[in-house]
Short mmCIF file of C-alpha atoms in Angstrom, two decimals:
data_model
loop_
_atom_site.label_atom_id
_atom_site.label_comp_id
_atom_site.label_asym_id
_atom_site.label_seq_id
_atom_site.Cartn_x
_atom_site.Cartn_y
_atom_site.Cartn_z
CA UNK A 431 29.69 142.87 34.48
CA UNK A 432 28.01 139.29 33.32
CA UNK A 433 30.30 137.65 31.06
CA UNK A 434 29.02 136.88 27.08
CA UNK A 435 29.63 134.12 25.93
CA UNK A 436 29.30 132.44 22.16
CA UNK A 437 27.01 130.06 21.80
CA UNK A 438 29.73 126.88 20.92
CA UNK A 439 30.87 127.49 23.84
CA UNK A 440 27.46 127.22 25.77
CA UNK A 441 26.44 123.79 23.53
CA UNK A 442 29.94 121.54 24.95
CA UNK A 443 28.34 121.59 28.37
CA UNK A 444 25.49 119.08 27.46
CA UNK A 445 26.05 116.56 29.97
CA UNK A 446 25.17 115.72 33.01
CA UNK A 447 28.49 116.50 34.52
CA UNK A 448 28.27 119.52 33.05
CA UNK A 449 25.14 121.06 31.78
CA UNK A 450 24.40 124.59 31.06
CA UNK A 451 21.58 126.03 29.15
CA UNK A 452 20.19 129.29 27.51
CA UNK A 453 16.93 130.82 29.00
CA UNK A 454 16.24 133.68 27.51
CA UNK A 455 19.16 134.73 26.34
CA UNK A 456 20.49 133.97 29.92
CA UNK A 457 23.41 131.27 30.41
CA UNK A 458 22.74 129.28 33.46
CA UNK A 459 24.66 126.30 34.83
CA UNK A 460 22.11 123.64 36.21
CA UNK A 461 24.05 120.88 36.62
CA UNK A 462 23.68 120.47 40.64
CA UNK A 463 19.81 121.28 39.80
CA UNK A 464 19.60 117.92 37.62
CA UNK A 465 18.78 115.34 40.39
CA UNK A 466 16.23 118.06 42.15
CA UNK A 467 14.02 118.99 39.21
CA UNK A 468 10.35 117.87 39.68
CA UNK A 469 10.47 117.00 36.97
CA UNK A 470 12.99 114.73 35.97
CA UNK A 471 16.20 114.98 34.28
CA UNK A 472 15.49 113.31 31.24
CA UNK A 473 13.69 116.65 29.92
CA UNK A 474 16.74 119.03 30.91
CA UNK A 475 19.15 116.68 29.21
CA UNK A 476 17.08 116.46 26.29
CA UNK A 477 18.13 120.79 26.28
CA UNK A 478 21.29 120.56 27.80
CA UNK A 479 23.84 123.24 26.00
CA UNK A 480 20.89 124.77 23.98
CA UNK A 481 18.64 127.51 24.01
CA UNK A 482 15.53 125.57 25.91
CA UNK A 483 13.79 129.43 25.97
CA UNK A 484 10.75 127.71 24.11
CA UNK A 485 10.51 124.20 26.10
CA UNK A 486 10.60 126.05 29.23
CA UNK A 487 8.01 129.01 28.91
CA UNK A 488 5.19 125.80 27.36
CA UNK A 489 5.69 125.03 31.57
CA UNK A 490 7.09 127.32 33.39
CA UNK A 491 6.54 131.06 34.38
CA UNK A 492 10.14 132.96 34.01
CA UNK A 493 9.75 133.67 37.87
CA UNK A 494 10.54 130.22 39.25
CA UNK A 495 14.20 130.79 38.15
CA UNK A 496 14.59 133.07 41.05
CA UNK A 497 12.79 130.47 43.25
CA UNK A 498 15.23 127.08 42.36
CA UNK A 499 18.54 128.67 40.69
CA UNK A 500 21.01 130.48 43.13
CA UNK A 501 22.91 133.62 41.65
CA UNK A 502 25.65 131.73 41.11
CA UNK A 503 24.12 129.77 38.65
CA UNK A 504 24.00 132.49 36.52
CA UNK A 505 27.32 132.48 34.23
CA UNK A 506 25.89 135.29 32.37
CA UNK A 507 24.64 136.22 28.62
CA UNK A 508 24.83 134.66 25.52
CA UNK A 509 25.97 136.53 22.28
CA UNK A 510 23.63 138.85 20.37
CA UNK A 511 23.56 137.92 17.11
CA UNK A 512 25.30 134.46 16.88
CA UNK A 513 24.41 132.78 13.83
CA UNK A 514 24.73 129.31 15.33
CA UNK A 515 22.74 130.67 18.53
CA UNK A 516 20.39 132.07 16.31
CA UNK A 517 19.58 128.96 14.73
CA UNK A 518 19.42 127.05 17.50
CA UNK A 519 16.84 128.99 19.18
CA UNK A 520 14.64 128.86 15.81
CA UNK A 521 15.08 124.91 16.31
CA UNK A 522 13.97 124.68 19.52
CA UNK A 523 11.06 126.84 19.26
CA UNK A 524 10.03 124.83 15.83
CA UNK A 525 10.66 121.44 17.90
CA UNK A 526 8.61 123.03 20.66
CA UNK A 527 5.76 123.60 17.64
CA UNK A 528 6.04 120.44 16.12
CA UNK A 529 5.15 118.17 18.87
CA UNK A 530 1.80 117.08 18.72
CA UNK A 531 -0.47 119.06 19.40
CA UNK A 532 -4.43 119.53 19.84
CA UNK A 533 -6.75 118.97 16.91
CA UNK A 534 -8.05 122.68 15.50
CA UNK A 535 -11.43 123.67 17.91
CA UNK A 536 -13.08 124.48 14.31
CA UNK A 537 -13.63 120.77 14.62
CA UNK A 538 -15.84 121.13 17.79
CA UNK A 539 -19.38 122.22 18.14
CA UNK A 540 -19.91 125.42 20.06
CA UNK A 541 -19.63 125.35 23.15
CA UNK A 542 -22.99 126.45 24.03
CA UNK A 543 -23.65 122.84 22.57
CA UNK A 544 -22.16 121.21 24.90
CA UNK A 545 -24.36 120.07 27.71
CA UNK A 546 -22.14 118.56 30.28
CA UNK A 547 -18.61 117.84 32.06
CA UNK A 548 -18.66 114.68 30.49
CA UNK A 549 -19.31 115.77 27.09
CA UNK A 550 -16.86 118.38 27.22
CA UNK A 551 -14.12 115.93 28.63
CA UNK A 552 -14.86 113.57 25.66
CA UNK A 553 -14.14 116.57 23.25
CA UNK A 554 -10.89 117.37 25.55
CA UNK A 555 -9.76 114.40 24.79
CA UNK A 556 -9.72 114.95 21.08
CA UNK A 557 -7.65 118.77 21.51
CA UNK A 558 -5.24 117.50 24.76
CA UNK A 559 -1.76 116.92 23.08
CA UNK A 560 -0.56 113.19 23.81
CA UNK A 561 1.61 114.92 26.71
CA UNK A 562 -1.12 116.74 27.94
CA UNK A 563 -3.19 113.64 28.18
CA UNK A 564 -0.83 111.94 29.95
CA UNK A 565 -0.08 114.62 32.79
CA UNK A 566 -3.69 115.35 33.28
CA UNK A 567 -5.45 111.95 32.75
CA UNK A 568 -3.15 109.85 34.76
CA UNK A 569 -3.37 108.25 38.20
CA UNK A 570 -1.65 105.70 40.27
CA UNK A 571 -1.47 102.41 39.90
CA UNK A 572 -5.16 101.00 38.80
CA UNK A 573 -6.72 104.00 38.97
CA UNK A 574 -9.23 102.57 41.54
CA UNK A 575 -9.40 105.52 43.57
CA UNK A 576 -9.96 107.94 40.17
CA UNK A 577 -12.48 106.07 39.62
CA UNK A 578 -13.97 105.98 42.45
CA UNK A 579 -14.10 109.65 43.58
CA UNK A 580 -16.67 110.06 40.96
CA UNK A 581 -18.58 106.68 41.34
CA UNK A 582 -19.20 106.87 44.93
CA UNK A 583 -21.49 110.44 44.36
CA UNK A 584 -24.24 107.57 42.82
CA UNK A 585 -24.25 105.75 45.49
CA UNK A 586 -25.80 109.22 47.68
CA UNK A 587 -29.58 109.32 46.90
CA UNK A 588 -31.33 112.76 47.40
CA UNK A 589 -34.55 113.32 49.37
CA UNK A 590 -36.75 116.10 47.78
CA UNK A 591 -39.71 117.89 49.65
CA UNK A 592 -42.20 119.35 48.24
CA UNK A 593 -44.38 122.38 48.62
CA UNK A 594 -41.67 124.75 49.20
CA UNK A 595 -41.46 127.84 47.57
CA UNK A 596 -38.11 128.06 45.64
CA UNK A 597 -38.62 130.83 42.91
CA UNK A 598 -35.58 132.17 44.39
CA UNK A 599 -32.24 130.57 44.46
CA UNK A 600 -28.95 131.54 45.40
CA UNK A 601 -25.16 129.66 45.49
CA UNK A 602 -24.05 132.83 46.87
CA UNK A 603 -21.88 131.38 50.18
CA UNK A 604 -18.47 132.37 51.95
CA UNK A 605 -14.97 130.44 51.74
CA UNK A 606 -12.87 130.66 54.62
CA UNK A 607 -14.69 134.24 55.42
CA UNK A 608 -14.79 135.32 51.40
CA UNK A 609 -18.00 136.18 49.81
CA UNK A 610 -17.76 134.03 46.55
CA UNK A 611 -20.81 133.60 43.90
CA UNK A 612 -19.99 129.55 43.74
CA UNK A 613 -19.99 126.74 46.18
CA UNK A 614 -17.75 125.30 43.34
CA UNK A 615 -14.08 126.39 43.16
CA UNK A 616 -11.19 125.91 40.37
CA UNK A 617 -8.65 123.22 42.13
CA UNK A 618 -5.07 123.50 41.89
CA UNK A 619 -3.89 122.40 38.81
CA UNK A 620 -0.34 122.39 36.97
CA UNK A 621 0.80 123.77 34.07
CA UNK A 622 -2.29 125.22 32.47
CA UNK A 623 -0.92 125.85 29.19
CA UNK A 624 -0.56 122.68 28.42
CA UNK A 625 -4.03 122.65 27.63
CA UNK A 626 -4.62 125.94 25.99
CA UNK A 627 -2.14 129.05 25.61
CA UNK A 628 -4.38 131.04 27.93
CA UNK A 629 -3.40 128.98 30.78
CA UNK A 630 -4.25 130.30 34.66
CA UNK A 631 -4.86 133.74 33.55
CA UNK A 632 -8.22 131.91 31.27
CA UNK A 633 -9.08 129.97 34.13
CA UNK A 634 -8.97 132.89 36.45
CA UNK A 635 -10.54 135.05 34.25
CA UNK A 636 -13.63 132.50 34.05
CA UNK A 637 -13.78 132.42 37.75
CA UNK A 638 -13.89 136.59 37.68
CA UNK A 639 -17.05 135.77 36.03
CA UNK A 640 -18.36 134.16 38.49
CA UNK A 641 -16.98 135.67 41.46
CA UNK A 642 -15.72 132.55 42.58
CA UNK A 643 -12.67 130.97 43.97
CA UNK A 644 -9.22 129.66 42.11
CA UNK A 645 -6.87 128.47 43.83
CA UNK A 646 -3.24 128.79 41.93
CA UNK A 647 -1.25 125.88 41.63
CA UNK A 648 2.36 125.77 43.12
CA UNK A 649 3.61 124.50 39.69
CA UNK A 650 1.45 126.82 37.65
CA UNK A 651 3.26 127.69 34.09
CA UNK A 652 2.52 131.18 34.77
CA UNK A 653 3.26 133.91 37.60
CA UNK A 654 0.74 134.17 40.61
CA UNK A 655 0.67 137.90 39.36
CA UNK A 656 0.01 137.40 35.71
CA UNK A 657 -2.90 135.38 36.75
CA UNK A 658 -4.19 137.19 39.81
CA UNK A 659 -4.60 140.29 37.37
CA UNK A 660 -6.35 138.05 34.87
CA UNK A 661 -9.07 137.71 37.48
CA UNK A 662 -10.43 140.92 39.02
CA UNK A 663 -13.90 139.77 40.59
CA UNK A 664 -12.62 136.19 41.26
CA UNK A 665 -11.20 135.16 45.13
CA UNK A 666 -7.77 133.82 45.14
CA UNK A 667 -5.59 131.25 47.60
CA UNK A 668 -2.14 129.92 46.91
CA UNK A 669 -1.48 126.36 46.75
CA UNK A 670 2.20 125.43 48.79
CA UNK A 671 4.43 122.66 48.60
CA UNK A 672 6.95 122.70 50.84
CA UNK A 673 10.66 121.73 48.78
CA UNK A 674 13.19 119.89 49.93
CA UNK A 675 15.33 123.04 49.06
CA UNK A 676 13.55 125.48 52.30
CA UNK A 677 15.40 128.45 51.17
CA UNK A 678 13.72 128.25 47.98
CA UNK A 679 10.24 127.81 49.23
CA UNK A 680 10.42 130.44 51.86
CA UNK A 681 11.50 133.08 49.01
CA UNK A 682 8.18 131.85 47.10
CA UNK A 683 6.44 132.81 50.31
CA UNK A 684 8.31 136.05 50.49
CA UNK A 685 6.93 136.81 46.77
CA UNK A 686 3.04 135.75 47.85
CA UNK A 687 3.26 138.21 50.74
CA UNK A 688 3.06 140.92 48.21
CA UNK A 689 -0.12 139.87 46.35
CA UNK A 690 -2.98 141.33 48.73
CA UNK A 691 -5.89 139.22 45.81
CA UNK A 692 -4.01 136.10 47.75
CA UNK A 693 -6.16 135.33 50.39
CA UNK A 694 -5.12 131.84 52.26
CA UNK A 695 -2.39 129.37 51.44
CA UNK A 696 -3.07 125.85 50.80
CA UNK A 697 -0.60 123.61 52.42
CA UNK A 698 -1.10 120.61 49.96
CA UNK A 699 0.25 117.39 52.10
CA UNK A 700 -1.43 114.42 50.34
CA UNK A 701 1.50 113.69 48.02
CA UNK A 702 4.92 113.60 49.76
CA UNK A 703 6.17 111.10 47.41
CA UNK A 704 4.84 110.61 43.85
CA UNK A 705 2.14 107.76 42.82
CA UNK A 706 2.87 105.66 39.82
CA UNK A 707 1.04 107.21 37.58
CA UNK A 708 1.71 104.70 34.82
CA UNK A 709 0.56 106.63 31.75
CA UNK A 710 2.75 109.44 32.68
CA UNK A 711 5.65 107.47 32.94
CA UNK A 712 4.86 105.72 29.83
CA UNK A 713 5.17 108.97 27.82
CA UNK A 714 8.00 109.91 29.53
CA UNK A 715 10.08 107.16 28.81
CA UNK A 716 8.77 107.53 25.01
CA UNK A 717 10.19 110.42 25.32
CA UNK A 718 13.75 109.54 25.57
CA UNK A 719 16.02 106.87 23.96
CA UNK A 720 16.45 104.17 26.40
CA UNK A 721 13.67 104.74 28.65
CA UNK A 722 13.08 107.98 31.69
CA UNK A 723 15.34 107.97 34.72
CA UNK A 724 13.50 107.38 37.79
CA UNK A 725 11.31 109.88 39.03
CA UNK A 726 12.50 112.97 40.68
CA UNK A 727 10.16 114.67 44.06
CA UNK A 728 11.43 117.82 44.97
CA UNK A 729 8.61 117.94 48.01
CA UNK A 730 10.20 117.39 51.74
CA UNK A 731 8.70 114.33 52.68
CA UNK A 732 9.73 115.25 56.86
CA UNK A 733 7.02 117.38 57.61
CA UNK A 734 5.15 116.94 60.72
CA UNK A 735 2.23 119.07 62.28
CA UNK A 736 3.88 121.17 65.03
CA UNK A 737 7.28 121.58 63.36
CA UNK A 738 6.02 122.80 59.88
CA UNK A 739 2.90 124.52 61.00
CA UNK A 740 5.27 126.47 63.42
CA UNK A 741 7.59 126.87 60.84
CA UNK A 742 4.53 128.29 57.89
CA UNK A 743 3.31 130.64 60.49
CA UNK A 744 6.79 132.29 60.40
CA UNK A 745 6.54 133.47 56.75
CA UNK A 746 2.85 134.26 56.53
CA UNK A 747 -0.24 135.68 58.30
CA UNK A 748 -2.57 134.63 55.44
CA UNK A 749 -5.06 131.24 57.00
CA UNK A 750 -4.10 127.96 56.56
CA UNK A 751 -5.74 125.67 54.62
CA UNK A 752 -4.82 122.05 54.83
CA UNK A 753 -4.64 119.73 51.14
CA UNK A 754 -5.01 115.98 51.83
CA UNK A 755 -6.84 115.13 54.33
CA UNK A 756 -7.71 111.70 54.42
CA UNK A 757 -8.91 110.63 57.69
CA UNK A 758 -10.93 111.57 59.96
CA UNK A 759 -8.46 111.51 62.58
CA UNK A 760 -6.49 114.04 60.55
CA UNK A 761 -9.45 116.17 60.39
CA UNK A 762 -9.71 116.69 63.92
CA UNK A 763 -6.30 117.48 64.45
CA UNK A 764 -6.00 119.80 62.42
CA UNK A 765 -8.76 121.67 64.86
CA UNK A 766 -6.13 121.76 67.35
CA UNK A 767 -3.52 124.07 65.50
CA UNK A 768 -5.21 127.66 65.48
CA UNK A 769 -3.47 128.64 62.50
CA UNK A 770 -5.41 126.17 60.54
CA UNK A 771 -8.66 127.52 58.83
CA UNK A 772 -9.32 125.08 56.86
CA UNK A 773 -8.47 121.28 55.46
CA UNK A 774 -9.66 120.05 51.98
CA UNK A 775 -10.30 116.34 51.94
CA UNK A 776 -8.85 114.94 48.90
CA UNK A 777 -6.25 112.26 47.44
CA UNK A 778 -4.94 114.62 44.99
CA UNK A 779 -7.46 113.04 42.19
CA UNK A 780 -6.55 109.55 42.56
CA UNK A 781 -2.80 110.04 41.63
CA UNK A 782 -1.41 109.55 44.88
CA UNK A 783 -1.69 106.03 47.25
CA UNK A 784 -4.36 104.13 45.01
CA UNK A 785 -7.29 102.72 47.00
CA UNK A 786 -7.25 105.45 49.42
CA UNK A 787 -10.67 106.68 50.43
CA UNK A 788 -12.60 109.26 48.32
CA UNK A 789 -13.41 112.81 50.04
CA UNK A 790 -16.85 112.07 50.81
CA UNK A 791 -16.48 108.75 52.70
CA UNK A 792 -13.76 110.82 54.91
CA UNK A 793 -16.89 113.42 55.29
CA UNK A 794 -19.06 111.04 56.04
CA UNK A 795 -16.51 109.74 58.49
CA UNK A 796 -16.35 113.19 59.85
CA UNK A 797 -19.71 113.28 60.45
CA UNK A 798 -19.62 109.83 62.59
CA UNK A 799 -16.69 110.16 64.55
CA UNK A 800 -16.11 114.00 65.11
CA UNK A 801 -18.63 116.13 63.70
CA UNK A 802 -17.55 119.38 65.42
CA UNK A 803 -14.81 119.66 63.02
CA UNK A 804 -17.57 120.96 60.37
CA UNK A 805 -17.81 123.95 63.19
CA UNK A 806 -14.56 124.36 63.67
CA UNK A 807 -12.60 124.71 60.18
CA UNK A 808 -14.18 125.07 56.81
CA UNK A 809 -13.92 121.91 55.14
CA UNK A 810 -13.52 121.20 51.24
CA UNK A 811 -13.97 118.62 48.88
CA UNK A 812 -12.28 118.36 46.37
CA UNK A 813 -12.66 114.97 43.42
CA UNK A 814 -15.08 113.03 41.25
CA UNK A 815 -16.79 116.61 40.73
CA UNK A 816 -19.29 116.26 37.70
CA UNK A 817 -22.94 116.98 38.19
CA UNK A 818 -24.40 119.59 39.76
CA UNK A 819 -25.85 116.71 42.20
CA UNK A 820 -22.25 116.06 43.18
CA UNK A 821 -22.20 119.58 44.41
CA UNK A 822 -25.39 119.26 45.98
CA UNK A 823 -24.62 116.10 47.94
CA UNK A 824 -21.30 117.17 48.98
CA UNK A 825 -22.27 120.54 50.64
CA UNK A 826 -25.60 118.95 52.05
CA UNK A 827 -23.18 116.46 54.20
CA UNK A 828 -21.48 120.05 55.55
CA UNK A 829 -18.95 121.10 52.95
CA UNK A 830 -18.31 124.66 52.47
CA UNK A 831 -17.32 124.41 48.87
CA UNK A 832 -16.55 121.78 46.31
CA UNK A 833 -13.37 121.85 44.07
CA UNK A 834 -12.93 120.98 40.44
CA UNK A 835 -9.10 120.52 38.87
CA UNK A 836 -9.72 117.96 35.80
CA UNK A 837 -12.85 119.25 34.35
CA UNK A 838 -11.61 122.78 34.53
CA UNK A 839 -8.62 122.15 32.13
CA UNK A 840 -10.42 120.35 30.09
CA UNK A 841 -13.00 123.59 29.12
CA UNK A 842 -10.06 125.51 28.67
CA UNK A 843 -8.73 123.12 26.38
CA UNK A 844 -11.64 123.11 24.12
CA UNK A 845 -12.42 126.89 24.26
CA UNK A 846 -10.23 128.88 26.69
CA UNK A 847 -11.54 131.11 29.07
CA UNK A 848 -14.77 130.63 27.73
CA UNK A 849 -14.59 126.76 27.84
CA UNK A 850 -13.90 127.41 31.46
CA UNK A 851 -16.83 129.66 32.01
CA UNK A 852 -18.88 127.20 30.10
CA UNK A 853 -17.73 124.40 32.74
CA UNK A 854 -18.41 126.63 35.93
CA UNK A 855 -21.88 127.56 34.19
CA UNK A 856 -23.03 124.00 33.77
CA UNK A 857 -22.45 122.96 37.34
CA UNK A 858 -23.81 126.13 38.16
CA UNK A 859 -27.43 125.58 36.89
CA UNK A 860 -27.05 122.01 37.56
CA UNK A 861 -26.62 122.83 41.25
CA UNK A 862 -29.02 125.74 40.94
CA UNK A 863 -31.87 123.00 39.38
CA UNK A 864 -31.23 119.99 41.88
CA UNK A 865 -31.47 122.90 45.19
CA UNK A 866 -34.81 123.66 43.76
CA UNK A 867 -35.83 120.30 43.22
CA UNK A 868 -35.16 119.28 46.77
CA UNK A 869 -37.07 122.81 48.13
CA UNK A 870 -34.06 124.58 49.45
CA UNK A 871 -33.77 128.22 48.57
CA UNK A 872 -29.89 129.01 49.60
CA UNK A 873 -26.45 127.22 50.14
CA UNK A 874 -27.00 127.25 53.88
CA UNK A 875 -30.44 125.21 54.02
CA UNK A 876 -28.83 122.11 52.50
CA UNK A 877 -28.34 119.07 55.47
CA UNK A 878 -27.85 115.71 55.89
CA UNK A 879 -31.64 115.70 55.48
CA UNK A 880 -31.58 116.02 52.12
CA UNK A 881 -29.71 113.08 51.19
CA UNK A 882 -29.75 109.08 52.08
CA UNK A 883 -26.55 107.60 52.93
CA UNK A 884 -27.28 104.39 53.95
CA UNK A 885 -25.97 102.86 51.18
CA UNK A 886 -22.19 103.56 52.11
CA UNK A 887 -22.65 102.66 56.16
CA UNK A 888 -20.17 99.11 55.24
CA UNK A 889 -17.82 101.39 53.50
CA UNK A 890 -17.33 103.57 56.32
CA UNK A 891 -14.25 102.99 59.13
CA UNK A 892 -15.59 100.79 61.82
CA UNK A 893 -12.94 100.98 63.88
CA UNK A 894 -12.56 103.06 67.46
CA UNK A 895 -12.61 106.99 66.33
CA UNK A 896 -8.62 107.24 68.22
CA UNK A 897 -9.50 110.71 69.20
CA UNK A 898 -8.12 110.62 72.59
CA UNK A 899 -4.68 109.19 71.14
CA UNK A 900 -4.82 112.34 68.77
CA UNK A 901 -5.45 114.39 71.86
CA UNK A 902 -2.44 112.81 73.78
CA UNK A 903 -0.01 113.01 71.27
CA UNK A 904 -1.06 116.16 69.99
CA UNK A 905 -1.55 118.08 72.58
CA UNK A 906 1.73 117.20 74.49
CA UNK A 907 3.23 119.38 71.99
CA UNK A 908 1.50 122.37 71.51
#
């Protein structure tokens, strides 16, 4: 029988020699889990020896206790009824409340108003709390590579015909084998609820609208459950990072087994070690007296193809789908490892190794050095998403889909899960309008044909393409 214990007695273990804390109504000793939490320990000293209930459900689904505390972490419950526990948890739910916050939407214009990503970014901007700001906003160093994810789309010029018949238009396509109504899919992004209450479940109930894809965040603040049920007509994948702690991660795989809507994991590999994503670290360090210890990864930075691949195909069946491509010599070997369905080509929105290249010049690069990859995986984009043109470009250069994160929290900050629908439909009829402009009728018809590229020939790798040392090194192993 779990042991009860009084809430005075839970509050002297508030250090980080000994730290315990109340989740609801559970006692739990973290103090080994300090120097592993993603997150840093500054925020689970700021709760140590309370009840951190309220803190921890703003970010977390209750699940993830199960996937980083051990049962003998558990030290059991807390008194019913304690006055001084009582309190406490009033306090931290009311410190939880009194952070700021978003401005009230009645200060917004409808959101049928609102006539583009930008525009309903700039109103984001005005509801994100200062946290939320900071999480979602930042990226490393300069934020040259943020930047230009986006800027590069402008530099793509798109080459209309004429005299085509194109009354009828369709963005119906297939991810990975899945019927979706979108070339456009919802990225993985964290904690949701930052934004708006709603969290996943809005987003995924937006994408149910649509019939298109979402693909659930590793670090979402809600259950893969609670969200896949949010989203009955939407297509789901699973976004994995492999921990340090490989226990943990293969009991998270163990749990995404048994949602059937869950239909490919996303092995996400282009952050093994965090960016410095100044303005996050800025508010962090605001956060506590005497600045933020240094930053905390809980991702095993030791992975290598044959070893974790071999190692992922143990604990699923599901198609792999890899996160973080960034080369075009990555792209092609990932065509050597069957199990891999997929890759996205991203660099996880500019908040990982600044100055890397943008998704589209490794497409591009794709297209010069190995263009059979486009035949052999389905390849992603995924950054700098915010015209319908952007779509258009990207899947006329061979993408199967394009991915938004950013502008997808930021409708759901301004409206919920209509803000969200309101972001999908934009890009929607923005795609919809530039297809028809250039004469093409379906998802399928776009090519490199309908867009100039010359423009980014010097920006391209001019290097030798180092297949055949992919092929030798590679293929040794397999």
């Amino acid at each position: 029988m779990a042991r009860v214990w009084k809430f005075a007695e839970v509050s002297k273990h508030n250090s980080e020699d000994s730290c315990w804390m109340i989740l609801h109504g559970k006692v739990y000793d973290i103090t080994t889990f300090i120097p592993k939490h993603p997150g840093g320990r500054s925020i689970l000293l700021k709760n140590a020896g309370q009840d951190a209930s309220g803190a921890f459900d703003s970010v977390h689904p209750v699940e993830i206790l199960e996937e980083y505390l051990t049962p003998d972490q558990f030290l059991g419950t807390v008194e019913s009824g304690d006055p001084i526990g009582d309190v406490r948890e009033r306090e931290s739910r009311h410190r939880l409340q009194s952070e700021p916050e978003a401005h009230s939407s009645s200060a917004l214009p409808s959101l049928e108003s609102m006539l583009s990503v930008g525009e309903i970014e700039s109103y984001a901007m005005q509801q994100l709390s200062p946290k939320a700001i900071s999480y979602y906003v930042s990226a490393s160093d300069d934020e040259i590579t943020r930047v230009a994810n986006g800027q590069i789309y402008r530099s793509i010029l798109l080459r209309p015909r004429v005299f085509v018949d194109c009354t009828d238009c369709s963005l119906e396509t297939s991810i990975l084998g899945n019927q979706v109504g979108l070339p456009i899919y919802v990225s993985p992004a964290a904690v949701a609820r930052l934004a708006h209450p709603t969290g996943e479940a809005g987003i995924a109930a937006a994408c149910s609208k649509f019939n298109a894809l979402q693909i659930i965040s590793k670090n979402a603040s809600m259950s893969p459950p609670a969200i896949v049920s949010a989203g009955p007509e939407a297509v789901f994948a699973w976004q994995l990072y492999v921990l340090k702690d490989i226990v943990a991660t293969e009991r998270t795989l163990a749990q995404i087994r048994k949602i059937p809507q869950i239909k490919f994991i996303v092995l996400t590999l282009d952050a093994p070690f965090p960016g410095k994503r100044e303005a996050d670290e800025r508010f962090k360090m605001a956060e506590v007296t005497g600045g933020a210890l240094p930053q905390v990864w809980g991702t095993e930075s030791a992975l290598t193809w044959r070893k974790t691949l071999e190692w992922l195909c143990k604990h699923t069946s599901l198609p792999i789908v890899l996160k973080g491509i960034q080369t075009h010599e990555d792209a092609y070997a990932a065509t050597l490892f069957p199990a891999v369905k997929g890759i996205i080509l991203s660099n996880h929105g500019g908040r990982a190794l600044d100055t890397a290249p943008t998704p589209i010049q490794v497409l591009l690069e794709i297209r010069k050095f190995c263009p059979q990859v486009l035949d052999s995986l389905d390849v992603l984009v995924d950054g700098g998403i915010k015209r319908g043109t952007d779509v258009v470009k990207a899947l006329a250069l061979g993408a199967k889909g394009v991915g938004i994160g950013r502008a997808a929290l930021y409708g759901l900050s301004v409206g919920g899960e209509k803000g969200v629908e309101r972001v999908l439909k934009i890009l929607a009829d923005e795609t919809m309008t530039a297809m028809r402009l250039l004469g093409v009728k379906k998802v399928s018809d776009l090519g490199p044909h309908h867009v100039n590229t010359c423009a980014l020939t010097s920006r391209l790798f001019d290097g030798s393409s180092g297949l055949d040392e992919i092929e030798r090194e590679l293929r040794s192993k397999l």
